[in-house]
Structure formats: C-alpha cells, structure tokens
mmCIF file of C-alpha atoms in Angstrom:
data_model
loop_
_atom_site.group_PDB
_atom_site.id
_atom_site.type_symbol
_atom_site.label_atom_id
_atom_site.label_comp_id
_atom_site.label_asym_id
_atom_site.label_seq_id
_atom_site.Cartn_x
_atom_site.Cartn_y
_atom_site.Cartn_z
ATOM 1 C CA UNK P 1 -102.326 142.107 -36.666
ATOM 2 C CA UNK P 2 -102.794 140.245 -39.892
ATOM 3 C CA UNK P 3 -104.468 136.837 -39.804
ATOM 4 C CA UNK P 4 -101.094 135.162 -40.248
ATOM 5 C CA UNK P 5 -99.526 137.145 -37.385
ATOM 6 C CA UNK P 6 -102.521 136.366 -35.184
ATOM 7 C CA UNK P 7 -102.288 132.624 -35.737
ATOM 8 C CA UNK P 8 -98.607 132.694 -34.801
ATOM 9 C CA UNK P 9 -99.460 134.283 -31.427
ATOM 10 C CA UNK P 10 -102.118 131.771 -30.374
ATOM 11 C CA UNK P 11 -101.024 129.198 -27.795
ATOM 12 C CA UNK P 12 -102.939 126.815 -25.515
ATOM 13 C CA UNK P 13 -104.153 128.108 -22.151
ATOM 14 C CA UNK P 14 -101.646 128.454 -19.297
ATOM 15 C CA UNK P 15 -101.895 125.246 -17.267
ATOM 16 C CA UNK P 16 -99.880 126.621 -14.310
ATOM 17 C CA UNK P 17 -102.275 129.545 -13.902
ATOM 18 C CA UNK P 18 -105.229 127.162 -14.047
ATOM 19 C CA UNK P 19 -103.679 124.918 -11.402
ATOM 20 C CA UNK P 20 -103.077 127.917 -9.131
ATOM 21 C CA UNK P 21 -106.666 129.084 -9.603
ATOM 22 C CA UNK P 22 -107.988 125.617 -8.824
ATOM 23 C CA UNK P 23 -105.842 125.519 -5.690
ATOM 24 C CA UNK P 24 -107.254 128.866 -4.564
ATOM 25 C CA UNK P 25 -110.812 127.596 -5.018
ATOM 26 C CA UNK P 26 -109.978 124.522 -2.926
ATOM 27 C CA UNK P 27 -108.827 126.788 -0.067
ATOM 28 C CA UNK P 28 -111.983 128.948 -0.040
ATOM 29 C CA UNK P 29 -114.166 128.111 2.978
ATOM 30 C CA UNK P 30 -117.029 126.306 1.281
ATOM 31 C CA UNK P 31 -117.724 122.753 0.097
ATOM 32 C CA UNK P 32 -115.524 121.667 -2.792
ATOM 33 C CA UNK P 33 -116.727 122.666 -6.245
ATOM 34 C CA UNK P 34 -120.016 123.887 -4.787
ATOM 35 C CA UNK P 35 -120.252 126.705 -7.342
ATOM 36 C CA UNK P 36 -119.798 124.201 -10.137
ATOM 37 C CA UNK P 37 -119.462 125.719 -13.586
ATOM 38 C CA UNK P 38 -118.829 129.162 -12.106
ATOM 39 C CA UNK P 39 -115.631 127.864 -10.558
ATOM 40 C CA UNK P 40 -114.673 125.965 -13.687
ATOM 41 C CA UNK P 41 -115.030 129.096 -15.784
ATOM 42 C CA UNK P 42 -112.922 131.221 -13.455
ATOM 43 C CA UNK P 43 -110.219 128.552 -13.659
ATOM 44 C CA UNK P 44 -110.465 128.614 -17.447
ATOM 45 C CA UNK P 45 -110.187 132.404 -17.486
ATOM 46 C CA UNK P 46 -107.032 132.163 -15.381
ATOM 47 C CA UNK P 47 -105.619 129.886 -18.066
ATOM 48 C CA UNK P 48 -106.645 132.326 -20.795
ATOM 49 C CA UNK P 49 -105.029 135.353 -19.182
ATOM 50 C CA UNK P 50 -102.107 133.448 -17.672
ATOM 51 C CA UNK P 51 -102.836 134.926 -14.236
ATOM 52 C CA UNK P 52 -104.689 133.209 -11.347
ATOM 53 C CA UNK P 53 -105.582 136.660 -9.970
ATOM 54 C CA UNK P 54 -108.608 136.873 -12.223
ATOM 55 C CA UNK P 55 -109.959 140.371 -12.886
ATOM 56 C CA UNK P 56 -112.193 140.922 -15.894
ATOM 57 C CA UNK P 57 -111.687 144.706 -15.757
ATOM 58 C CA UNK P 58 -113.898 146.462 -18.286
ATOM 59 C CA UNK P 59 -116.427 144.363 -20.208
ATOM 60 C CA UNK P 60 -117.361 144.809 -23.878
ATOM 61 C CA UNK P 61 -119.822 143.553 -26.452
ATOM 62 C CA UNK P 62 -118.770 143.699 -30.105
ATOM 63 C CA UNK P 63 -121.721 143.461 -32.492
ATOM 64 C CA UNK P 64 -120.822 142.723 -36.116
ATOM 65 C CA UNK P 65 -123.457 144.220 -38.419
ATOM 66 C CA UNK P 66 -123.785 143.141 -42.057
ATOM 67 C CA UNK P 67 -126.293 142.384 -44.781
ATOM 68 C CA UNK P 68 -126.563 139.203 -46.807
ATOM 69 C CA UNK P 69 -127.277 139.086 -50.535
ATOM 70 C CA UNK P 70 -129.179 135.815 -50.175
ATOM 71 C CA UNK P 71 -132.120 137.844 -48.831
ATOM 72 C CA UNK P 72 -133.005 138.346 -52.524
ATOM 73 C CA UNK P 73 -134.236 134.734 -52.504
ATOM 74 C CA UNK P 74 -137.053 135.435 -50.054
ATOM 75 C CA UNK P 75 -135.525 133.542 -47.124
ATOM 76 C CA UNK P 76 -136.414 136.173 -44.497
ATOM 77 C CA UNK P 77 -139.493 137.831 -43.116
ATOM 78 C CA UNK P 78 -137.863 141.274 -42.885
ATOM 79 C CA UNK P 79 -136.095 143.435 -45.440
ATOM 80 C CA UNK P 80 -132.450 144.495 -45.344
ATOM 81 C CA UNK P 81 -133.330 147.993 -44.177
ATOM 82 C CA UNK P 82 -133.862 146.530 -40.704
ATOM 83 C CA UNK P 83 -130.144 145.781 -40.304
ATOM 84 C CA UNK P 84 -129.153 149.451 -40.370
ATOM 85 C CA UNK P 85 -132.086 150.552 -38.208
ATOM 86 C CA UNK P 86 -131.229 148.112 -35.404
ATOM 87 C CA UNK P 87 -127.467 148.650 -35.766
ATOM 88 C CA UNK P 88 -127.818 152.395 -35.250
ATOM 89 C CA UNK P 89 -130.187 151.852 -32.335
ATOM 90 C CA UNK P 90 -127.376 150.104 -30.437
ATOM 91 C CA UNK P 91 -125.749 153.487 -29.837
ATOM 92 C CA UNK P 92 -129.047 155.066 -28.802
ATOM 93 C CA UNK P 93 -129.738 152.416 -26.141
ATOM 94 C CA UNK P 94 -132.880 151.532 -28.089
ATOM 95 C CA UNK P 95 -131.889 147.945 -28.944
ATOM 96 C CA UNK P 96 -132.167 144.966 -26.604
ATOM 97 C CA UNK P 97 -128.415 144.304 -26.473
ATOM 98 C CA UNK P 98 -127.565 147.895 -25.585
ATOM 99 C CA UNK P 99 -130.162 147.958 -22.799
ATOM 100 C CA UNK P 100 -128.779 144.705 -21.367
ATOM 101 C CA UNK P 101 -125.222 146.035 -21.649
ATOM 102 C CA UNK P 102 -126.105 149.090 -19.596
ATOM 103 C CA UNK P 103 -127.627 146.891 -16.880
ATOM 104 C CA UNK P 104 -124.634 144.500 -16.923
ATOM 105 C CA UNK P 105 -122.021 147.275 -16.812
ATOM 106 C CA UNK P 106 -120.664 146.537 -20.273
ATOM 107 C CA UNK P 107 -119.883 148.815 -23.196
ATOM 108 C CA UNK P 108 -121.274 148.079 -26.648
ATOM 109 C CA UNK P 109 -119.329 148.453 -29.891
ATOM 110 C CA UNK P 110 -121.497 147.977 -33.009
ATOM 111 C CA UNK P 111 -119.350 147.542 -36.130
ATOM 112 C CA UNK P 112 -120.476 148.154 -39.700
ATOM 113 C CA UNK P 113 -118.599 145.357 -41.428
ATOM 114 C CA UNK P 114 -121.021 145.067 -44.340
ATOM 115 C CA UNK P 115 -124.320 146.962 -44.141
ATOM 116 C CA UNK P 116 -125.744 147.683 -47.604
ATOM 117 C CA UNK P 117 -125.881 151.436 -46.984
ATOM 118 C CA UNK P 118 -123.704 153.886 -45.056
ATOM 119 C CA UNK P 119 -124.272 153.967 -41.309
ATOM 120 C CA UNK P 120 -123.257 155.981 -38.259
ATOM 121 C CA UNK P 121 -121.731 153.120 -36.255
ATOM 122 C CA UNK P 122 -118.056 152.061 -36.109
ATOM 123 C CA UNK P 123 -116.807 151.796 -39.684
ATOM 124 C CA UNK P 124 -114.905 148.719 -40.847
ATOM 125 C CA UNK P 125 -116.946 147.989 -43.969
ATOM 126 C CA UNK P 126 -115.483 145.228 -46.114
ATOM 127 C CA UNK P 127 -118.218 145.518 -48.748
ATOM 128 C CA UNK P 128 -121.801 146.760 -49.038
ATOM 129 C CA UNK P 129 -123.366 143.426 -48.151
ATOM 130 C CA UNK P 130 -122.370 140.034 -49.463
ATOM 131 C CA UNK P 131 -123.338 138.680 -52.880
ATOM 132 C CA UNK P 132 -126.315 136.374 -53.276
ATOM 133 C CA UNK P 133 -124.855 132.945 -52.548
ATOM 134 C CA UNK P 134 -127.675 131.347 -54.528
ATOM 135 C CA UNK P 135 -126.033 132.747 -57.659
ATOM 136 C CA UNK P 136 -122.369 133.421 -56.817
ATOM 137 C CA UNK P 137 -119.985 133.101 -53.861
ATOM 138 C CA UNK P 138 -120.956 135.389 -50.980
ATOM 139 C CA UNK P 139 -117.521 137.050 -51.104
ATOM 140 C CA UNK P 140 -113.981 136.445 -52.256
ATOM 141 C CA UNK P 141 -111.465 134.672 -50.068
ATOM 142 C CA UNK P 142 -109.613 137.976 -49.701
ATOM 143 C CA UNK P 143 -112.756 139.650 -48.404
ATOM 144 C CA UNK P 144 -113.343 136.816 -45.940
ATOM 145 C CA UNK P 145 -109.801 137.247 -44.599
ATOM 146 C CA UNK P 146 -110.339 141.000 -44.413
ATOM 147 C CA UNK P 147 -113.476 140.410 -42.330
ATOM 148 C CA UNK P 148 -111.557 138.095 -39.996
ATOM 149 C CA UNK P 149 -108.956 140.822 -39.563
ATOM 150 C CA UNK P 150 -111.645 143.363 -38.654
ATOM 151 C CA UNK P 151 -112.550 141.168 -35.673
ATOM 152 C CA UNK P 152 -108.899 140.753 -34.732
ATOM 153 C CA UNK P 153 -108.384 144.520 -34.896
ATOM 154 C CA UNK P 154 -111.382 145.164 -32.634
ATOM 155 C CA UNK P 155 -109.958 142.909 -29.911
ATOM 156 C CA UNK P 156 -106.523 144.531 -30.183
ATOM 157 C CA UNK P 157 -108.096 147.954 -29.834
ATOM 158 C CA UNK P 158 -110.237 146.955 -26.863
ATOM 159 C CA UNK P 159 -107.308 145.376 -25.052
ATOM 160 C CA UNK P 160 -105.369 148.627 -25.430
ATOM 161 C CA UNK P 161 -108.336 150.415 -23.842
ATOM 162 C CA UNK P 162 -108.279 148.114 -20.813
ATOM 163 C CA UNK P 163 -111.065 145.672 -21.620
ATOM 164 C CA UNK P 164 -110.571 142.237 -20.117
ATOM 165 C CA UNK P 165 -113.417 140.255 -21.684
ATOM 166 C CA UNK P 166 -115.333 140.555 -24.964
ATOM 167 C CA UNK P 167 -118.762 139.200 -25.849
ATOM 168 C CA UNK P 168 -119.765 138.604 -29.458
ATOM 169 C CA UNK P 169 -122.993 139.564 -31.177
ATOM 170 C CA UNK P 170 -124.368 140.162 -34.650
ATOM 171 C CA UNK P 171 -127.060 141.999 -36.530
ATOM 172 C CA UNK P 172 -127.888 141.134 -40.114
ATOM 173 C CA UNK P 173 -131.109 140.133 -41.832
ATOM 174 C CA UNK P 174 -130.566 136.741 -43.458
ATOM 175 C CA UNK P 175 -127.791 135.569 -41.165
ATOM 176 C CA UNK P 176 -129.541 132.451 -39.920
ATOM 177 C CA UNK P 177 -129.508 131.341 -43.559
ATOM 178 C CA UNK P 178 -125.747 131.837 -43.874
ATOM 179 C CA UNK P 179 -125.122 130.299 -40.436
ATOM 180 C CA UNK P 180 -127.146 127.215 -41.348
ATOM 181 C CA UNK P 181 -125.226 126.896 -44.609
ATOM 182 C CA UNK P 182 -121.863 127.087 -42.818
ATOM 183 C CA UNK P 183 -123.075 124.584 -40.220
ATOM 184 C CA UNK P 184 -124.285 122.148 -42.871
ATOM 185 C CA UNK P 185 -120.840 122.156 -44.481
ATOM 186 C CA UNK P 186 -118.672 122.065 -41.344
ATOM 187 C CA UNK P 187 -120.761 119.376 -39.611
ATOM 188 C CA UNK P 188 -121.611 117.502 -42.820
ATOM 189 C CA UNK P 189 -125.345 117.712 -42.173
ATOM 190 C CA UNK P 190 -128.276 117.996 -44.530
ATOM 191 C CA UNK P 191 -129.539 121.618 -44.496
ATOM 192 C CA UNK P 192 -132.987 120.427 -43.379
ATOM 193 C CA UNK P 193 -131.485 119.314 -40.049
ATOM 194 C CA UNK P 194 -129.694 122.582 -39.290
ATOM 195 C CA UNK P 195 -132.085 125.221 -40.604
ATOM 196 C CA UNK P 196 -134.774 126.952 -38.561
ATOM 197 C CA UNK P 197 -137.377 129.634 -39.052
ATOM 198 C CA UNK P 198 -135.059 132.475 -38.071
ATOM 199 C CA UNK P 199 -137.052 135.572 -37.100
ATOM 200 C CA UNK P 200 -140.322 133.881 -38.065
ATOM 201 C CA UNK P 201 -140.731 132.178 -41.432
ATOM 202 C CA UNK P 202 -143.839 130.284 -42.485
ATOM 203 C CA UNK P 203 -143.545 126.575 -43.250
ATOM 204 C CA UNK P 204 -143.371 127.376 -46.967
ATOM 205 C CA UNK P 205 -140.712 129.987 -46.250
ATOM 206 C CA UNK P 206 -138.686 127.466 -44.265
ATOM 207 C CA UNK P 207 -138.774 124.982 -47.146
ATOM 208 C CA UNK P 208 -137.603 127.720 -49.501
ATOM 209 C CA UNK P 209 -134.758 128.606 -47.134
ATOM 210 C CA UNK P 210 -133.624 124.981 -46.915
ATOM 211 C CA UNK P 211 -133.743 124.617 -50.698
ATOM 212 C CA UNK P 212 -131.694 127.788 -51.230
ATOM 213 C CA UNK P 213 -129.024 126.589 -48.798
ATOM 214 C CA UNK P 214 -128.863 123.124 -50.326
ATOM 215 C CA UNK P 215 -128.569 124.514 -53.848
ATOM 216 C CA UNK P 216 -125.901 127.066 -52.862
ATOM 217 C CA UNK P 217 -123.744 124.356 -51.300
ATOM 218 C CA UNK P 218 -124.126 122.180 -54.377
ATOM 219 C CA UNK P 219 -123.272 125.115 -56.640
ATOM 220 C CA UNK P 220 -120.129 126.345 -54.849
ATOM 221 C CA UNK P 221 -118.871 123.132 -53.225
ATOM 222 C CA UNK P 222 -117.252 124.797 -50.173
ATOM 223 C CA UNK P 223 -114.399 122.783 -48.677
ATOM 224 C CA UNK P 224 -115.199 121.461 -45.208
ATOM 225 C CA UNK P 225 -111.509 121.393 -44.275
ATOM 226 C CA UNK P 226 -111.013 125.057 -45.196
ATOM 227 C CA UNK P 227 -113.253 127.251 -42.992
ATOM 228 C CA UNK P 228 -112.223 130.422 -44.822
ATOM 229 C CA UNK P 229 -113.404 128.894 -48.085
ATOM 230 C CA UNK P 230 -116.714 128.010 -46.422
ATOM 231 C CA UNK P 231 -117.139 131.552 -45.077
ATOM 232 C CA UNK P 232 -116.327 133.042 -48.462
ATOM 233 C CA UNK P 233 -118.712 130.854 -50.457
ATOM 234 C CA UNK P 234 -121.779 130.507 -48.219
ATOM 235 C CA UNK P 235 -121.042 132.594 -45.115
ATOM 236 C CA UNK P 236 -121.528 136.183 -44.050
ATOM 237 C CA UNK P 237 -119.369 139.132 -43.103
ATOM 238 C CA UNK P 238 -120.818 139.199 -39.588
ATOM 239 C CA UNK P 239 -119.901 135.545 -39.018
ATOM 240 C CA UNK P 240 -116.380 136.117 -40.346
ATOM 241 C CA UNK P 241 -115.993 139.249 -38.236
ATOM 242 C CA UNK P 242 -117.020 137.385 -35.080
ATOM 243 C CA UNK P 243 -114.683 134.514 -35.963
ATOM 244 C CA UNK P 244 -111.955 137.143 -36.087
ATOM 245 C CA UNK P 245 -112.925 138.303 -32.587
ATOM 246 C CA UNK P 246 -112.450 134.751 -31.309
ATOM 247 C CA UNK P 247 -109.066 134.520 -33.044
ATOM 248 C CA UNK P 248 -108.038 137.925 -31.724
ATOM 249 C CA UNK P 249 -109.096 137.013 -28.203
ATOM 250 C CA UNK P 250 -106.916 133.922 -28.258
ATOM 251 C CA UNK P 251 -103.938 135.885 -29.605
ATOM 252 C CA UNK P 252 -104.419 138.676 -27.048
ATOM 253 C CA UNK P 253 -105.161 136.255 -24.152
ATOM 254 C CA UNK P 254 -108.623 137.703 -23.578
ATOM 255 C CA UNK P 255 -111.705 135.533 -22.959
ATOM 256 C CA UNK P 256 -114.377 135.835 -25.642
ATOM 257 C CA UNK P 257 -118.001 134.954 -24.930
ATOM 258 C CA UNK P 258 -120.077 133.296 -27.632
ATOM 259 C CA UNK P 259 -123.745 134.217 -27.875
ATOM 260 C CA UNK P 260 -126.258 131.892 -29.541
ATOM 261 C CA UNK P 261 -126.357 129.918 -32.764
ATOM 262 C CA UNK P 262 -124.751 132.425 -35.148
ATOM 263 C CA UNK P 263 -122.006 133.431 -32.732
ATOM 264 C CA UNK P 264 -121.261 129.783 -31.936
ATOM 265 C CA UNK P 265 -120.968 129.060 -35.673
ATOM 266 C CA UNK P 266 -118.333 131.823 -35.784
ATOM 267 C CA UNK P 267 -116.566 130.257 -32.803
ATOM 268 C CA UNK P 268 -116.535 126.886 -34.576
ATOM 269 C CA UNK P 269 -115.037 128.516 -37.685
ATOM 270 C CA UNK P 270 -112.300 130.109 -35.571
ATOM 271 C CA UNK P 271 -111.533 126.821 -33.810
ATOM 272 C CA UNK P 272 -111.412 124.977 -37.133
ATOM 273 C CA UNK P 273 -108.923 127.610 -38.351
ATOM 274 C CA UNK P 274 -106.839 127.236 -35.156
ATOM 275 C CA UNK P 275 -107.832 124.530 -32.633
ATOM 276 C CA UNK P 276 -106.110 126.279 -29.681
ATOM 277 C CA UNK P 277 -108.760 129.021 -29.902
ATOM 278 C CA UNK P 278 -111.109 126.687 -28.012
ATOM 279 C CA UNK P 279 -109.221 127.421 -24.786
ATOM 280 C CA UNK P 280 -110.328 131.073 -24.973
ATOM 281 C CA UNK P 281 -114.038 130.622 -25.746
ATOM 282 C CA UNK P 282 -116.822 130.836 -23.165
ATOM 283 C CA UNK P 283 -120.292 129.757 -24.304
ATOM 284 C CA UNK P 284 -123.268 131.533 -22.760
ATOM 285 C CA UNK P 285 -126.597 129.917 -23.642
ATOM 286 C CA UNK P 286 -128.433 127.349 -25.720
ATOM 287 C CA UNK P 287 -130.362 129.088 -28.497
ATOM 288 C CA UNK P 288 -133.697 127.821 -29.821
ATOM 289 C CA UNK P 289 -132.326 127.463 -33.374
ATOM 290 C CA UNK P 290 -132.405 123.748 -34.294
ATOM 291 C CA UNK P 291 -128.689 123.392 -35.042
ATOM 292 C CA UNK P 292 -127.586 124.906 -31.738
ATOM 293 C CA UNK P 293 -127.225 121.577 -29.940
ATOM 294 C CA UNK P 294 -125.092 120.195 -32.790
ATOM 295 C CA UNK P 295 -122.860 123.260 -32.758
ATOM 296 C CA UNK P 296 -122.468 123.184 -28.968
ATOM 297 C CA UNK P 297 -121.595 119.487 -29.110
ATOM 298 C CA UNK P 298 -118.956 120.270 -31.727
ATOM 299 C CA UNK P 299 -117.552 123.077 -29.566
ATOM 300 C CA UNK P 300 -117.635 120.852 -26.452
ATOM 301 C CA UNK P 301 -117.781 123.870 -24.103
ATOM 302 C CA UNK P 302 -120.676 123.721 -21.572
ATOM 303 C CA UNK P 303 -123.131 126.642 -21.615
ATOM 304 C CA UNK P 304 -124.400 128.589 -18.603
ATOM 305 C CA UNK P 305 -128.029 129.211 -19.510
ATOM 306 C CA UNK P 306 -130.987 127.566 -21.195
ATOM 307 C CA UNK P 307 -133.605 130.306 -21.374
ATOM 308 C CA UNK P 308 -135.156 129.613 -24.799
ATOM 309 C CA UNK P 309 -133.547 132.803 -26.118
ATOM 310 C CA UNK P 310 -133.002 133.312 -29.838
ATOM 311 C CA UNK P 311 -132.673 137.070 -30.333
ATOM 312 C CA UNK P 312 -128.995 137.347 -31.222
ATOM 313 C CA UNK P 313 -127.244 140.710 -30.964
ATOM 314 C CA UNK P 314 -125.076 139.294 -28.154
ATOM 315 C CA UNK P 315 -127.997 139.324 -25.714
ATOM 316 C CA UNK P 316 -127.281 135.882 -24.270
ATOM 317 C CA UNK P 317 -123.552 136.561 -24.029
ATOM 318 C CA UNK P 318 -124.068 139.782 -22.062
ATOM 319 C CA UNK P 319 -126.517 138.025 -19.744
ATOM 320 C CA UNK P 320 -123.738 135.940 -18.195
ATOM 321 C CA UNK P 321 -121.604 138.967 -17.263
ATOM 322 C CA UNK P 322 -123.367 139.480 -13.894
ATOM 323 C CA UNK P 323 -123.010 135.753 -13.190
ATOM 324 C CA UNK P 324 -119.262 135.963 -13.786
ATOM 325 C CA UNK P 325 -119.075 139.071 -11.592
ATOM 326 C CA UNK P 326 -120.717 137.166 -8.750
ATOM 327 C CA UNK P 327 -118.362 134.221 -9.172
ATOM 328 C CA UNK P 328 -115.350 136.533 -9.074
ATOM 329 C CA UNK P 329 -116.685 138.312 -5.985
ATOM 330 C CA UNK P 330 -116.587 134.971 -4.153
ATOM 331 C CA UNK P 331 -113.223 134.058 -5.678
ATOM 332 C CA UNK P 332 -111.590 137.319 -4.628
ATOM 333 C CA UNK P 333 -113.285 138.150 -1.339
ATOM 334 C CA UNK P 334 -114.377 135.053 0.541
ATOM 335 C CA UNK P 335 -112.496 133.776 3.574
ATOM 336 C CA UNK P 336 -110.198 130.798 3.257
ATOM 337 C CA UNK P 337 -110.215 127.818 5.566
ATOM 338 C CA UNK P 338 -106.994 129.181 7.081
ATOM 339 C CA UNK P 339 -108.671 132.533 7.771
ATOM 340 C CA UNK P 340 -111.388 130.900 9.872
ATOM 341 C CA UNK P 341 -109.056 128.287 11.400
ATOM 342 C CA UNK P 342 -110.889 125.328 9.919
ATOM 343 C CA UNK P 343 -109.536 122.247 8.188
ATOM 344 C CA UNK P 344 -109.957 122.165 4.436
ATOM 345 C CA UNK P 345 -112.596 119.964 2.878
ATOM 346 C CA UNK P 346 -111.048 116.999 1.140
ATOM 347 C CA UNK P 347 -112.416 115.021 -1.807
ATOM 348 C CA UNK P 348 -114.396 111.960 -0.778
ATOM 349 C CA UNK P 349 -113.137 108.630 -2.069
#
C-alpha cells in the first residue's frame, strides 16, 4: 500500500469487540480486574483485531537499521560501522534482540532501510544513510514517505505470513540525536530537556549533541504540524520506517508494540500523521533516555515495565511478549463463574 492508501484504511478500534472482551473477562472466575493492565491490553487487542477471541498467532520483531549523517558532527561515541555489524548479527543470533526473540518465541526481521554500506539483511534501502542535518535536511520529503512505505510494506508482508503482532526496534548509530531533534520539534521543547547521552557520551559530548540539534532545528525550521516534514529535515530513516510499521499495523488491524524512546518517537510521528493509529499501539517500557517520560505522556498509553532499560533494538518490546502470552492463557483457558457454579463478582459501589 502507498501511504495515501494506508491512511484511507485506518479506522478507530472496534468498540463492540472490546465490549465483548471486557464481558468475557468479567465472567472469568477471579476478582474483577485483578490482572489489571494485562486485562486492559487484551481488551485493546480485541478492539484492534475486531475479534474478542484474541489470538496473537505468530509474533515478530521488525528492526529498522539505518545510519545518520549527523554522526559527522561528533555526537556519538561509536562510528557508523557499528550499525552494519550489529544489524547483521541479528540474523546470527549474536545480538541482544535476536537472543530475546528466540526465548520469547518471536521471529526477527532486520531491515536495511539506510545503512551506509551494503548488508546481508532484508533489503529496503531508501538511501545510503541520511545527510548531515547540521548542514542540510536529513532527506527529502519523498524519501521520508518512501521510508514510511517500507514500514507499511513490512506489516502487509508479515500479515500475509500469519503474524498477529509486530514489535518495533531500530539499530543506527546517531539515532538518539535524530530522535531528540524530532521530539524537540513535536513537543516544542528545548533540545537540552530532551537530549541524553545515548550510548555513553561525556558531558562535553552531550553539550555538543544538544548544540547540533538546536542549530539544525534553527537552520531547517521543521513544521511541528507536519510530521513528515519533521522526519525529512531532522529525523532518520529508522524512525520513519518504524512510523510506517505503526501506520501499517493500524491499516492491517494488527497490534504494534513500541520499544523505548526512539520507537515511541516513531509512534508519536505516526499518531500525529493519523490520530486513529493510537488505538493500535502498545507501549512496552519506560526507557532511561530523558525525554521518554514526555513522549509517553504525549502518547498517553500506559507502559508495562520500568526496568531502566535503554538498549533499543526492540529489546523492551519483545520482553512483554511472554507477559501477553500469560494473559491470553488466562483469558482463553480459565474457568468461568458459570463453569464452577458460582455467582459472578460485582463491582462495589
């Protein structure tokens, strides 16, 4: 689907399916809402899929891999060669996300959407890394749209293969810089408030990073009300690709799990492009990056975990898969009050 076709297919969650799911939970033989957010999320998934008989089927993690030209400004501790090394390790089960996927029963799909050199992972390269946003826009608007459509295509393809839920992840040296820049624009915050040390900058390095972001925003003047313009001017291909996954999930009625800071920035972009996308987003954890709380407040979707994680790659998103499996085991297998000949619990007034 093109971006335009995708937006036409996105509708709010199915309220009837959610009501039926909520009714089923109320008939399960346990105190009302005693599984809390687990129950709430199953109800939300019913609304996403339009079916109260919730079955996640096969689980996937899509990792968008791309390099960022702004690395030229010295805003990272590592060089761009690391992006390709880690990206190719996903398929060798040598990266953290791939190891967690194996344990969680999920399949990993690393996508080369913009690595600076050729790679052996799934090929959907829009360009060989973005431009240096300190000097010129990171990409053209057409390239940003193309990156969104890569994410949409991945969800379409996975749905055809029988996947029922998709987690989002990223790999790209310099992407906390681009994520902080996008956050500063969309939330109208000074870069100093939304920029962290990433993979481990010194204090001097952090000040440099903040200055580069502030100057890039002043130079390109991205439009807050046009998320695609923001992505094109100060964003990254990985963020745009993940935003496309969120859009594609909403269009295909598949739940999409956001990871940490960078993934949640992509979710916010997708929701700003089409507000109904919010109904199809599940947040997983609260990252240590300083802007995470602001982004989560803007998303207004409660997270499952607070484990001080900040690795990226989709590691936090995959971590909630076993939790969802346990919730669905109760939802689908536990006795009802009728089964055990007991009166239902009723809400206390």
